Short mmCIF file of C-alpha atoms in Angstrom, two decimals:
data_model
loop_
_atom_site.label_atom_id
_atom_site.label_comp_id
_atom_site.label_asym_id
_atom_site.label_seq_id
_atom_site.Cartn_x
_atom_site.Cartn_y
_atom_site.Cartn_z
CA UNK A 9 41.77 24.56 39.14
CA UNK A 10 41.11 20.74 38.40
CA UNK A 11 37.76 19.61 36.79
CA UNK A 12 36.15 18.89 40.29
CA UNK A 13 36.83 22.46 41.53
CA UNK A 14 35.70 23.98 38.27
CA UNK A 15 32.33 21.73 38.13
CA UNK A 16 31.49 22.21 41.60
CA UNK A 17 31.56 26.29 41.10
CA UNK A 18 29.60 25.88 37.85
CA UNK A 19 26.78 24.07 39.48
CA UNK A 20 27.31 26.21 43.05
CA UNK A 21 27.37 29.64 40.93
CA UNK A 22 24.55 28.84 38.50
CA UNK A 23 22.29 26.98 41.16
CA UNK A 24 23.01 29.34 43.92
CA UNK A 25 23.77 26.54 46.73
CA UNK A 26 26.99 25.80 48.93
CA UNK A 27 29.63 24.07 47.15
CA UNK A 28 29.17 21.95 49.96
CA UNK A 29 25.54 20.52 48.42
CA UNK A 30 27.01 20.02 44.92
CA UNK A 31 27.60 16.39 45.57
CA UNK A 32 26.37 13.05 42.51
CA UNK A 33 22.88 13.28 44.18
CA UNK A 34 22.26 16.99 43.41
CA UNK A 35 20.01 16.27 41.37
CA UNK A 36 17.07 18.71 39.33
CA UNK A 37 14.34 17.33 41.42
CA UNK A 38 16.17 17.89 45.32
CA UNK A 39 15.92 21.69 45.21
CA UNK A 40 13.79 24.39 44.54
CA UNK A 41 16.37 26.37 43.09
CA UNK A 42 16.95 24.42 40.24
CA UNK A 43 14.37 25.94 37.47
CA UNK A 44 14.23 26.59 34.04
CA UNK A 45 15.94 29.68 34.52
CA UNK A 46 19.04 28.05 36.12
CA UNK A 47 19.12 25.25 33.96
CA UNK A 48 19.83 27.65 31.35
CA UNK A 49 22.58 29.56 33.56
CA UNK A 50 24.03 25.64 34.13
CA UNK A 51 24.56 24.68 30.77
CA UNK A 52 25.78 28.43 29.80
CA UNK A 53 28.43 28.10 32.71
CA UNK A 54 29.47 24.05 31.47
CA UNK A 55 29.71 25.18 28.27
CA UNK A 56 32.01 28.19 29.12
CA UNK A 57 34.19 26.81 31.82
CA UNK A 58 35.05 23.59 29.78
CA UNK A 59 34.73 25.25 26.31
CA UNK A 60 32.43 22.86 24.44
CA UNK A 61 28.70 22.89 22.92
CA UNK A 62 26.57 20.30 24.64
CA UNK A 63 24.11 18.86 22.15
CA UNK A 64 20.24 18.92 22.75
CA UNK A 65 19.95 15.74 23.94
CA UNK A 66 22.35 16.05 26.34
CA UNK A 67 20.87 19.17 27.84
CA UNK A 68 17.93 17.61 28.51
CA UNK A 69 19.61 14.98 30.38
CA UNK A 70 21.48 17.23 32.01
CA UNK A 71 19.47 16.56 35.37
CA UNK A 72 22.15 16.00 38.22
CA UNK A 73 25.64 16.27 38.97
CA UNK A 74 26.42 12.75 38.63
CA UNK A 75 24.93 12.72 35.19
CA UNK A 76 26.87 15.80 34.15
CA UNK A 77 30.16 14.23 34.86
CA UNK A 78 29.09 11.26 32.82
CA UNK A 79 28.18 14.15 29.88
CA UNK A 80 30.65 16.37 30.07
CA UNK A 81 33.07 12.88 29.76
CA UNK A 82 31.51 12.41 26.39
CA UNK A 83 33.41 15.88 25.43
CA UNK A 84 36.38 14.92 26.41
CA UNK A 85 36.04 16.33 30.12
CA UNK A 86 38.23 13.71 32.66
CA UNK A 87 37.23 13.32 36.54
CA UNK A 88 39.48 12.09 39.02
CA UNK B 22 -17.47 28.55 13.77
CA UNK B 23 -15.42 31.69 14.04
CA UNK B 24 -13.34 32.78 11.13
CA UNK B 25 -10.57 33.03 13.49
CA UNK B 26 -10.71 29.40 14.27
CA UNK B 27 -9.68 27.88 10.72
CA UNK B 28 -6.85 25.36 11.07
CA UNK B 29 -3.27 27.27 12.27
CA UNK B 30 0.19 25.96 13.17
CA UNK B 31 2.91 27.50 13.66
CA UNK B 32 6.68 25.74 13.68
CA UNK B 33 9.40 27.26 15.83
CA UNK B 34 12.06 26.24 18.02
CA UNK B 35 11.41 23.00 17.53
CA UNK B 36 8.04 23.45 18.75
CA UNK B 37 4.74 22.71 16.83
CA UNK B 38 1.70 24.67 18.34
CA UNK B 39 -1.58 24.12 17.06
CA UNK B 40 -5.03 25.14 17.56
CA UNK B 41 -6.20 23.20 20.96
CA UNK B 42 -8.90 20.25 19.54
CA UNK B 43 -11.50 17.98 21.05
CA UNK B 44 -8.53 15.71 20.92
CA UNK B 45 -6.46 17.12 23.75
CA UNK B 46 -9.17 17.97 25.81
CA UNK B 47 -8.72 15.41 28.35
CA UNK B 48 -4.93 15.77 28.36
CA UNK B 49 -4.86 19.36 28.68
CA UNK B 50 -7.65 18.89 31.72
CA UNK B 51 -5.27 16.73 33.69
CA UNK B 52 -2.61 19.30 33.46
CA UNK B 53 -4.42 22.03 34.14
CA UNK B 54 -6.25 20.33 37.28
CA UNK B 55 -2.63 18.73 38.71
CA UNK B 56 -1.59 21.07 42.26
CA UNK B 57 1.29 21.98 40.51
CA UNK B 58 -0.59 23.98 37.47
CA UNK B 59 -4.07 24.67 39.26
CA UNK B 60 -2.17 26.28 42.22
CA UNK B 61 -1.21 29.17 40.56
CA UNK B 62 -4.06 29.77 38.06
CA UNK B 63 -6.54 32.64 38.78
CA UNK B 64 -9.07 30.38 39.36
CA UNK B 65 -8.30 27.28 41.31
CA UNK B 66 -10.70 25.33 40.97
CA UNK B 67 -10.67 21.59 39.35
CA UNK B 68 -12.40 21.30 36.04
CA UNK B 69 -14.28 18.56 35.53
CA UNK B 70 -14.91 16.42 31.79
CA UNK B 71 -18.49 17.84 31.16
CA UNK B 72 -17.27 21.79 32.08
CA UNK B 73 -14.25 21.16 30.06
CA UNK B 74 -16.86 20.17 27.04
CA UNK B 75 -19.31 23.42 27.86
CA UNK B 76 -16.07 25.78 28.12
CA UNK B 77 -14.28 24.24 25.26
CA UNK B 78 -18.17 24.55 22.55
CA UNK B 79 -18.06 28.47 23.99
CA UNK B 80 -14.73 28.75 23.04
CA UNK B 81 -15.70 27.96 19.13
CA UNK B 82 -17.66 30.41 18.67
CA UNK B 83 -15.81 33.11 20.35
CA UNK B 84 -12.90 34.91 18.34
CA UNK B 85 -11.27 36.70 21.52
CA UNK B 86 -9.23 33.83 23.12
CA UNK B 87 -7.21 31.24 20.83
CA UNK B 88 -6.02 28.20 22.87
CA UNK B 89 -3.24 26.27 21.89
CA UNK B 90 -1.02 22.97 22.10
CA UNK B 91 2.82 22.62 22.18
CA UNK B 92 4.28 19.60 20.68
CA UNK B 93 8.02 19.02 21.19
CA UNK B 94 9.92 16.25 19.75
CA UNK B 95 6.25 14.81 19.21
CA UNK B 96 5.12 15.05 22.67
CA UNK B 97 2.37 17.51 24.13
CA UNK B 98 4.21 19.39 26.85
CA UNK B 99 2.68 23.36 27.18
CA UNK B 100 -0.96 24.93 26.68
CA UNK B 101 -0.83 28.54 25.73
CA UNK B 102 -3.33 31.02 24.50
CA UNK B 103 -4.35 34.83 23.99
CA UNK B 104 -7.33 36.27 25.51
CA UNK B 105 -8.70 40.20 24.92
CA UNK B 106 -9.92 41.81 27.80
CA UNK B 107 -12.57 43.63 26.18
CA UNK B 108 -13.97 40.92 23.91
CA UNK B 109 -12.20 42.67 20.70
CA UNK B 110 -11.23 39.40 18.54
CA UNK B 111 -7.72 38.29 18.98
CA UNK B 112 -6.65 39.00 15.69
CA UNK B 113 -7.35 42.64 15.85
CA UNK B 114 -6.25 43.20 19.24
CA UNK B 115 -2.65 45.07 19.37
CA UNK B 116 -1.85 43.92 22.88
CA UNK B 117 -3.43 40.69 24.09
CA UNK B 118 -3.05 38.69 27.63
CA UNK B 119 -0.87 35.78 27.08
CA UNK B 120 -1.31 32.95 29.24
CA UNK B 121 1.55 29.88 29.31
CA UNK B 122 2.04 26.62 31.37
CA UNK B 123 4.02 23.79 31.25
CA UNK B 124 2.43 20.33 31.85
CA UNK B 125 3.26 18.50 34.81
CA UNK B 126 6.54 16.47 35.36
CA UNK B 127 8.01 17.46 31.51
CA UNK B 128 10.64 20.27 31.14
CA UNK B 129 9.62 22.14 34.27
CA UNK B 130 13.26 22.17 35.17
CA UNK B 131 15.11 21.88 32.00
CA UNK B 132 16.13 25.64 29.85
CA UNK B 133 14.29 23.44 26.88
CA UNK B 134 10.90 24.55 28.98
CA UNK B 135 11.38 27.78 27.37
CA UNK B 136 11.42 26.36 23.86
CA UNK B 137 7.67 26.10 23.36
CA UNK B 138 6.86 29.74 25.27
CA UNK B 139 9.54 31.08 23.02
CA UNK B 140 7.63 29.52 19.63
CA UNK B 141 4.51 30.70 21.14
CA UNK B 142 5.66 34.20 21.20
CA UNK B 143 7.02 34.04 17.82
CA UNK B 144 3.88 33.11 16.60
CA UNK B 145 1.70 35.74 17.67
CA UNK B 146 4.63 38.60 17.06
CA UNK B 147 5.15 36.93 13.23
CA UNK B 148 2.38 35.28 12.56
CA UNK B 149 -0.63 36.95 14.13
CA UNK B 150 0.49 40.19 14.15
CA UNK B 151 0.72 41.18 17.94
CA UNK B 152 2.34 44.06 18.57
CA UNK B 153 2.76 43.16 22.39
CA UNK B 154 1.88 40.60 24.68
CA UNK B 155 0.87 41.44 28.13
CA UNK B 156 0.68 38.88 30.92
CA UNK B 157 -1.15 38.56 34.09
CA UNK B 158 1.30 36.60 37.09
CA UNK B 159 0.06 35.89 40.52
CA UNK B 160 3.29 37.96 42.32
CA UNK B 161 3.63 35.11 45.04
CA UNK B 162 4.61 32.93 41.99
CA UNK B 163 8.47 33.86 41.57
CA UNK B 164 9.17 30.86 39.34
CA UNK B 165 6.74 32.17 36.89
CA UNK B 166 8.04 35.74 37.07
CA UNK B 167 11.59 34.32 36.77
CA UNK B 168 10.35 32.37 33.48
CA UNK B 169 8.41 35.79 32.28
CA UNK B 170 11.18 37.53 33.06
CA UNK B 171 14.11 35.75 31.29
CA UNK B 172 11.38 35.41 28.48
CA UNK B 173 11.97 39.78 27.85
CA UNK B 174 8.47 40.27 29.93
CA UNK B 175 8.99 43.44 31.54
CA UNK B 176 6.92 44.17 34.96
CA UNK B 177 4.36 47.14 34.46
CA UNK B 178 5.36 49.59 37.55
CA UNK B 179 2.93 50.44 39.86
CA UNK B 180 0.71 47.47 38.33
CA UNK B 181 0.54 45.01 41.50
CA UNK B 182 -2.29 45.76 43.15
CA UNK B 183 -4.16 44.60 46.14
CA UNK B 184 -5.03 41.30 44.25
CA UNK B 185 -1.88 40.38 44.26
CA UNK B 186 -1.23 40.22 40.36
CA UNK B 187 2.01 41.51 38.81
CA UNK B 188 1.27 42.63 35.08
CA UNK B 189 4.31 42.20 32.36
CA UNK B 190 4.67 43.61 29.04
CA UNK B 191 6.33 41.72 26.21
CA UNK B 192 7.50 43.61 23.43
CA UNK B 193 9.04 42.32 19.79
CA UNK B 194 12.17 43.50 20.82
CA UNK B 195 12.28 42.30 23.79
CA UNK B 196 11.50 38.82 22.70
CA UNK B 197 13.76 38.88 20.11
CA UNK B 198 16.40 39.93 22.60
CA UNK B 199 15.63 36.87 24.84
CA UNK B 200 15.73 34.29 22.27
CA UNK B 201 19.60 34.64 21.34
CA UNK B 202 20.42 32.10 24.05
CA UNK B 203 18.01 29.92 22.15
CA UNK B 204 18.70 30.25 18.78
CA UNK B 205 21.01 27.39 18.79
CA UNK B 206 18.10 25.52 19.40
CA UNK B 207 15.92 27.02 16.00
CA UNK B 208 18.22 25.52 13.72
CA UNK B 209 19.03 22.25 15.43
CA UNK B 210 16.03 20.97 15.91
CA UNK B 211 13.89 18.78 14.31
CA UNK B 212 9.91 18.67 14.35
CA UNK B 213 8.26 15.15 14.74
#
């Protein structure tokens, strides 16, 4: 499974939306789903599926897909 | 002045909470009057400045609710506080109603919103002695009882009555049990 594949199931699986909808402009603000609750699920599931600690400041900025591939690049994660 | 109202902080999580002052009045009255808050209080009502100033002189000289502010990374973002239902003072109660929101447009949507309930909870298990917390949820408010929930509230069965309320317990264990996700968090951060 390439990083793509294994990002879109994180944010599918810990948001509860499509695959389909896990596009850049997912973002925290477009859908009800994404609470405090799944935030938490979403960085649990990053963390585990790419095996690395995100730092505080990152979580909070964690606040769309687009801006988690540009996180999760700091660690050493590379996108197509 | 109530005894019970002599200065109190409490550091957790990265979280300061203080006693709420004349200084966040206005603050705390635009959160609590934005749709987002007021919608899903008991009473719905928008507060105006000179109610805010009647409600908050009560509230010094009572000793059975203790409101307070959340401060992380320097920046107000959560009122709490913890009310007795039969006017016993807080500090003597064993299990008083907890009551928790977020302000508007912070870290509704980020797991770091749970950082300043978490401290709160702390703080009246460690510091002030609770030996539970219970809280009062409007049931048609699933994000709350989501929040409550991954918190270690537990919903009281058979509690939901006609007025539409869900009751949840929160026990030291319980809490304790919830905050290993967070705990990362206790250590790491720093307190502005």
């Amino acid at each position: 499974m390439n990083n793509q594949t294994k990002l879109i199931t994180a944010f599918s699986e810990s948001l509860a939306v499509e695959p389909s909808q896990v596009t850049d402009t997912l973002a925290y603000n477009s859908i009800p789903n994404w609470d405090s609750t799944a935030h938490m699920i979403l960085v649990s599931t990053l963390e585990s599926t790419f095996d690395i600690l995100l730092d505080t400041d990152d979580i909070i900025d964690l606040s769309s897909v687009a801006k988690a591939k540009e996180i999760l690049k700091k660690y050493g994660v590379s996108w197509p | 002045m109530s005894k019970h109202k002599q200065p109190l902080s409490f550091k957790a999580y990265g979280v300061c909470l203080e006693l709420l002052g004349i200084e966040h009045l206005e603050l705390v009255r635009t959160w609590r009057n934005h749709p987002d808050v007021r919608l899903f209080m008991c009473q719905k009502t928008l507060i105006d400045r000179q109610n805010q100033r009647q409600w908050f002189a009560r509230l010094q000289t009572r000793d059975d609710q203790l409101f307070f502010i959340a401060y992380f990374q320097g920046i107000p973002v959560a009122c709490a506080n913890l009310k007795t239902p039969d006017t016993l003072p807080v500090l003597e109660h064993p299990c008083p109603e907890s009551g928790f929101y977020l302000a508007p447009l912070t870290l509704r949507q980020s797991m770091l919103a749970f950082l300043p309930a978490l401290a709160f909870h702390q703080m009246a298990f460690q510091k002030l002695n609770c030996q539970s917390l219970r809280a009062k949820v409007l049931a048609a408010n699933q994000p709350a009882l989501r929040f409550n929930r991954t918190l270690g509230y537990r919903d009281q069965p058979s509690s939901k009555t006609q007025s539409g309320y869900q009751t949840m317990m929160l026990t030291p264990g319980a809490h304790q049990q919830a905050s290993i996700p967070f705990r990362r968090f206790h250590q790491e951060l720093v307190y502005e």
